[in-house]
CSV table of C-alpha atoms in Angstrom, one decimal:
chain,number,residue,atom,x,y,z
A,22,UNK,CA,93.8,24.8,77.5
A,23,UNK,CA,97.1,24.3,79.3
A,24,UNK,CA,98.0,20.6,79.3
A,25,UNK,CA,100.3,19.2,82.1
A,26,UNK,CA,103.1,16.7,82.2
A,27,UNK,CA,103.8,14.7,85.3
A,28,UNK,CA,106.0,11.6,86.0
A,29,UNK,CA,103.9,8.4,85.5
A,30,UNK,CA,105.0,6.9,88.8
A,31,UNK,CA,107.1,7.4,91.9
A,32,UNK,CA,108.1,5.3,94.9
A,33,UNK,CA,109.0,6.6,98.3
A,34,UNK,CA,109.8,5.2,101.7
A,35,UNK,CA,107.6,5.9,104.7
A,36,UNK,CA,108.6,9.1,106.5
A,37,UNK,CA,110.3,10.7,103.6
A,38,UNK,CA,109.3,14.0,101.9
A,39,UNK,CA,107.9,13.5,98.4
A,40,UNK,CA,108.1,16.1,95.7
A,41,UNK,CA,106.0,15.7,92.5
A,42,UNK,CA,106.7,18.2,89.7
A,43,UNK,CA,104.2,19.1,87.1
A,44,UNK,CA,105.1,21.0,83.8
A,45,UNK,CA,102.6,23.4,82.3
A,46,UNK,CA,104.4,25.5,79.8
A,47,UNK,CA,101.3,27.0,78.2
A,48,UNK,CA,99.7,28.2,81.4
A,49,UNK,CA,97.5,31.3,80.9
A,50,UNK,CA,97.4,34.4,83.0
A,51,UNK,CA,94.1,33.5,84.6
A,52,UNK,CA,95.0,29.9,85.3
A,53,UNK,CA,95.4,28.5,88.7
A,54,UNK,CA,97.2,25.2,89.5
A,55,UNK,CA,95.3,22.6,91.4
A,56,UNK,CA,96.3,19.2,92.7
A,57,UNK,CA,93.9,16.3,93.4
A,58,UNK,CA,94.5,12.9,95.1
A,59,UNK,CA,92.7,9.8,94.1
A,60,UNK,CA,92.5,6.5,95.9
A,61,UNK,CA,91.5,3.3,94.1
A,62,UNK,CA,87.7,3.1,93.3
A,63,UNK,CA,87.1,6.5,94.8
A,64,UNK,CA,86.6,10.0,93.4
A,65,UNK,CA,89.5,12.5,93.3
A,66,UNK,CA,89.9,14.7,96.4
A,67,UNK,CA,91.1,18.3,96.3
A,68,UNK,CA,94.5,18.8,98.0
A,69,UNK,CA,95.8,22.2,97.3
A,70,UNK,CA,95.5,25.2,94.9
A,71,UNK,CA,97.8,28.0,94.2
A,72,UNK,CA,98.6,30.9,91.7
A,73,UNK,CA,102.2,31.8,92.4
A,74,UNK,CA,105.0,31.4,95.0
A,75,UNK,CA,104.1,29.1,97.8
A,76,UNK,CA,101.0,27.8,99.3
A,77,UNK,CA,100.8,25.6,102.3
A,78,UNK,CA,97.9,23.7,104.1
A,79,UNK,CA,97.7,21.0,106.6
A,80,UNK,CA,98.2,18.3,104.0
A,81,UNK,CA,100.8,19.6,101.5
A,82,UNK,CA,102.8,22.5,100.1
A,83,UNK,CA,102.7,23.8,96.6
A,84,UNK,CA,105.7,25.6,95.1
A,85,UNK,CA,105.3,27.7,92.0
A,86,UNK,CA,108.3,29.5,90.4
A,87,UNK,CA,108.0,33.0,89.0
A,88,UNK,CA,107.5,31.9,85.4
A,89,UNK,CA,104.6,29.5,86.5
A,90,UNK,CA,105.6,27.0,83.8
A,91,UNK,CA,105.9,24.3,86.5
A,92,UNK,CA,104.8,23.5,90.0
A,93,UNK,CA,105.8,21.1,92.7
A,94,UNK,CA,103.6,19.3,95.1
A,95,UNK,CA,105.4,18.6,98.3
A,96,UNK,CA,104.1,15.9,100.7
A,97,UNK,CA,105.9,16.0,104.0
A,98,UNK,CA,106.7,12.7,105.8
A,99,UNK,CA,104.6,10.4,103.8
A,100,UNK,CA,102.8,7.4,105.2
A,101,UNK,CA,101.4,4.2,103.6
A,102,UNK,CA,98.0,5.9,103.4
A,103,UNK,CA,99.5,8.5,100.9
A,104,UNK,CA,99.7,5.8,98.3
A,105,UNK,CA,97.5,7.2,95.6
A,106,UNK,CA,97.4,8.9,92.2
A,107,UNK,CA,98.1,12.6,92.2
A,108,UNK,CA,96.8,14.8,89.5
A,109,UNK,CA,98.0,18.3,88.5
A,110,UNK,CA,95.4,20.5,86.9
A,111,UNK,CA,95.9,23.9,85.3
A,112,UNK,CA,92.9,26.1,84.5
A,113,UNK,CA,89.9,27.6,86.0
A,114,UNK,CA,87.1,25.2,87.1
A,115,UNK,CA,84.5,27.8,87.2
A,116,UNK,CA,85.1,29.2,83.8
A,117,UNK,CA,84.4,26.0,81.9
A,118,UNK,CA,84.5,22.3,82.6
A,119,UNK,CA,87.0,21.6,80.0
A,120,UNK,CA,89.6,23.3,82.3
A,121,UNK,CA,89.1,20.4,84.7
A,122,UNK,CA,91.4,18.2,82.6
A,123,UNK,CA,92.7,15.2,84.3
A,124,UNK,CA,95.7,13.6,82.7
A,125,UNK,CA,97.0,10.2,83.8
A,126,UNK,CA,98.5,11.6,87.0
A,127,UNK,CA,101.4,10.4,89.1
A,128,UNK,CA,101.0,7.1,90.8
A,129,UNK,CA,102.8,7.4,94.2
A,130,UNK,CA,103.7,4.2,96.1
A,131,UNK,CA,104.8,4.5,99.6
A,132,UNK,CA,107.0,1.7,100.8
A,133,UNK,CA,107.3,0.5,104.4
B,28,UNK,CA,75.7,16.5,105.6
B,29,UNK,CA,76.6,18.4,102.4
B,30,UNK,CA,78.0,16.4,99.6
B,31,UNK,CA,77.6,14.7,96.3
B,32,UNK,CA,76.0,11.3,96.0
B,33,UNK,CA,76.2,8.8,93.2
B,34,UNK,CA,74.1,5.7,93.0
B,35,UNK,CA,74.3,2.8,92.7
B,36,UNK,CA,78.0,2.0,93.6
B,37,UNK,CA,78.0,-1.1,91.4
B,38,UNK,CA,75.7,-1.7,88.4
B,39,UNK,CA,75.4,-4.6,86.1
B,40,UNK,CA,73.6,-4.5,82.7
B,41,UNK,CA,73.2,-6.6,79.7
B,42,UNK,CA,74.7,-5.5,76.4
B,43,UNK,CA,72.2,-3.4,74.4
B,44,UNK,CA,70.3,-2.0,77.3
B,45,UNK,CA,70.3,1.6,78.3
B,46,UNK,CA,71.2,2.4,81.9
B,47,UNK,CA,71.0,5.6,84.0
B,48,UNK,CA,73.4,6.6,86.6
B,49,UNK,CA,72.3,9.0,89.4
B,50,UNK,CA,74.2,12.0,90.7
B,51,UNK,CA,72.7,14.3,93.3
B,52,UNK,CA,74.4,17.2,95.2
B,53,UNK,CA,73.2,19.4,98.0
B,54,UNK,CA,76.1,21.8,97.9
B,55,UNK,CA,74.1,24.5,95.9
B,56,UNK,CA,76.7,24.1,93.1
B,57,UNK,CA,75.8,25.5,89.7
B,58,UNK,CA,78.3,23.3,87.7
B,59,UNK,CA,78.1,19.5,87.4
B,60,UNK,CA,80.3,17.1,85.5
B,61,UNK,CA,80.5,13.4,84.4
B,62,UNK,CA,83.7,11.7,83.9
B,63,UNK,CA,84.7,8.1,82.8
B,64,UNK,CA,87.7,6.4,84.1
B,65,UNK,CA,89.2,3.2,82.6
B,66,UNK,CA,91.7,1.0,84.6
B,67,UNK,CA,95.0,2.7,85.0
B,68,UNK,CA,93.9,5.8,83.2
B,69,UNK,CA,93.0,9.4,84.0
B,70,UNK,CA,89.6,10.9,84.0
B,71,UNK,CA,87.9,11.8,80.7
B,72,UNK,CA,85.0,14.3,80.5
B,73,UNK,CA,81.8,13.1,79.1
B,74,UNK,CA,79.3,16.0,79.7
B,75,UNK,CA,79.1,19.0,81.9
B,76,UNK,CA,76.6,21.5,82.9
B,77,UNK,CA,77.1,25.1,84.1
B,78,UNK,CA,73.5,25.8,84.7
B,79,UNK,CA,70.1,24.2,84.9
B,80,UNK,CA,68.6,23.2,81.6
B,81,UNK,CA,71.9,23.6,79.8
B,82,UNK,CA,74.7,21.2,79.2
B,83,UNK,CA,77.7,20.7,76.9
B,84,UNK,CA,79.5,17.7,75.5
B,85,UNK,CA,82.9,16.9,76.7
B,86,UNK,CA,85.7,14.9,75.0
B,87,UNK,CA,83.8,11.5,74.8
B,88,UNK,CA,80.1,12.3,74.7
B,89,UNK,CA,79.2,9.7,72.0
B,90,UNK,CA,76.8,7.1,73.3
B,91,UNK,CA,75.9,9.1,76.4
B,92,UNK,CA,73.1,11.5,77.2
B,93,UNK,CA,72.4,13.8,80.2
B,94,UNK,CA,69.7,16.1,81.6
B,95,UNK,CA,69.8,18.9,84.0
B,96,UNK,CA,66.2,19.7,85.0
B,97,UNK,CA,67.1,20.5,88.6
B,98,UNK,CA,70.2,22.2,90.0
B,99,UNK,CA,70.9,19.3,92.4
B,100,UNK,CA,70.6,16.5,89.9
B,101,UNK,CA,72.6,15.5,86.8
B,102,UNK,CA,71.7,12.0,85.7
B,103,UNK,CA,73.8,10.2,83.0
B,104,UNK,CA,72.4,7.7,80.6
B,105,UNK,CA,74.7,5.2,79.0
B,106,UNK,CA,73.0,4.2,75.8
B,107,UNK,CA,73.3,1.0,73.7
B,108,UNK,CA,75.2,3.2,71.2
B,109,UNK,CA,78.2,3.3,73.6
B,110,UNK,CA,80.6,0.7,72.2
B,111,UNK,CA,82.5,0.0,75.4
B,112,UNK,CA,80.5,1.1,78.4
B,113,UNK,CA,82.2,-0.9,81.1
B,114,UNK,CA,84.0,1.6,83.2
B,115,UNK,CA,84.1,3.6,86.4
B,116,UNK,CA,81.9,6.7,86.2
B,117,UNK,CA,82.5,9.8,88.3
B,118,UNK,CA,80.3,12.7,88.9
B,119,UNK,CA,81.6,16.1,90.2
B,120,UNK,CA,80.3,19.6,91.1
B,121,UNK,CA,81.7,23.0,91.6
B,122,UNK,CA,80.7,26.6,92.0
B,123,UNK,CA,80.5,28.3,88.6
B,124,UNK,CA,83.0,30.9,89.8
B,125,UNK,CA,86.7,31.3,89.2
B,126,UNK,CA,89.3,29.0,90.8
B,127,UNK,CA,87.0,26.8,92.8
B,128,UNK,CA,87.6,23.2,93.7
B,129,UNK,CA,85.5,20.4,92.4
B,130,UNK,CA,83.9,17.9,94.7
B,131,UNK,CA,83.5,14.3,93.5
B,132,UNK,CA,81.2,11.5,94.3
B,133,UNK,CA,82.3,8.0,95.1
B,134,UNK,CA,81.7,6.7,91.7
B,135,UNK,CA,79.6,4.1,90.0
B,136,UNK,CA,81.3,1.0,88.5
B,137,UNK,CA,79.3,-0.2,85.5
B,138,UNK,CA,79.8,-3.6,84.1
B,139,UNK,CA,78.0,-4.6,80.9
B,140,UNK,CA,77.9,-8.3,80.2
């Protein structure tokens, strides 16, 4: 099971781009990288998933280098409503629930 | 609307009583999961089920029990054996195929007094 390491917290001003990096040195060949967002007293919500290079959707971009030992979630022009905890997961949710391993995540605070 | 529903949102129980948390999904997902979250912490896996009538222990299964008699339902019982049951409980479901996202319910906040 590939464990992940993320910064515990980050602060950003409104309107800035935020990059959250996740380290996963033991990532396996079949593992995907998935990011979730969690607001207080709510369940986590899927943001983005990728395997290599770059993935972009309407919410974020995910950058994965060739060695796949790390990944970076990029949130463009954050707003106050992006204040949340962001979790990086590595594994395959369908292959076994233990791959849905949520660490402590990164607490992002957006400042006006 | 398709989704995953947990009930109740808030639950209070006296110490020593068993309590059952409900989780229902109409997404036709095979896999379902229960997590516990303590303040300022990440999610910890309690139990999961990949298919009806089968379930597996997660990292912190002691003091909890589950059943999976129907595909859409995965109730969690917090027993009196659980030493510190006050927490936020989250249920999730996913397809049992590779690289799928998990969908979470809104959670049940259990307080034992």
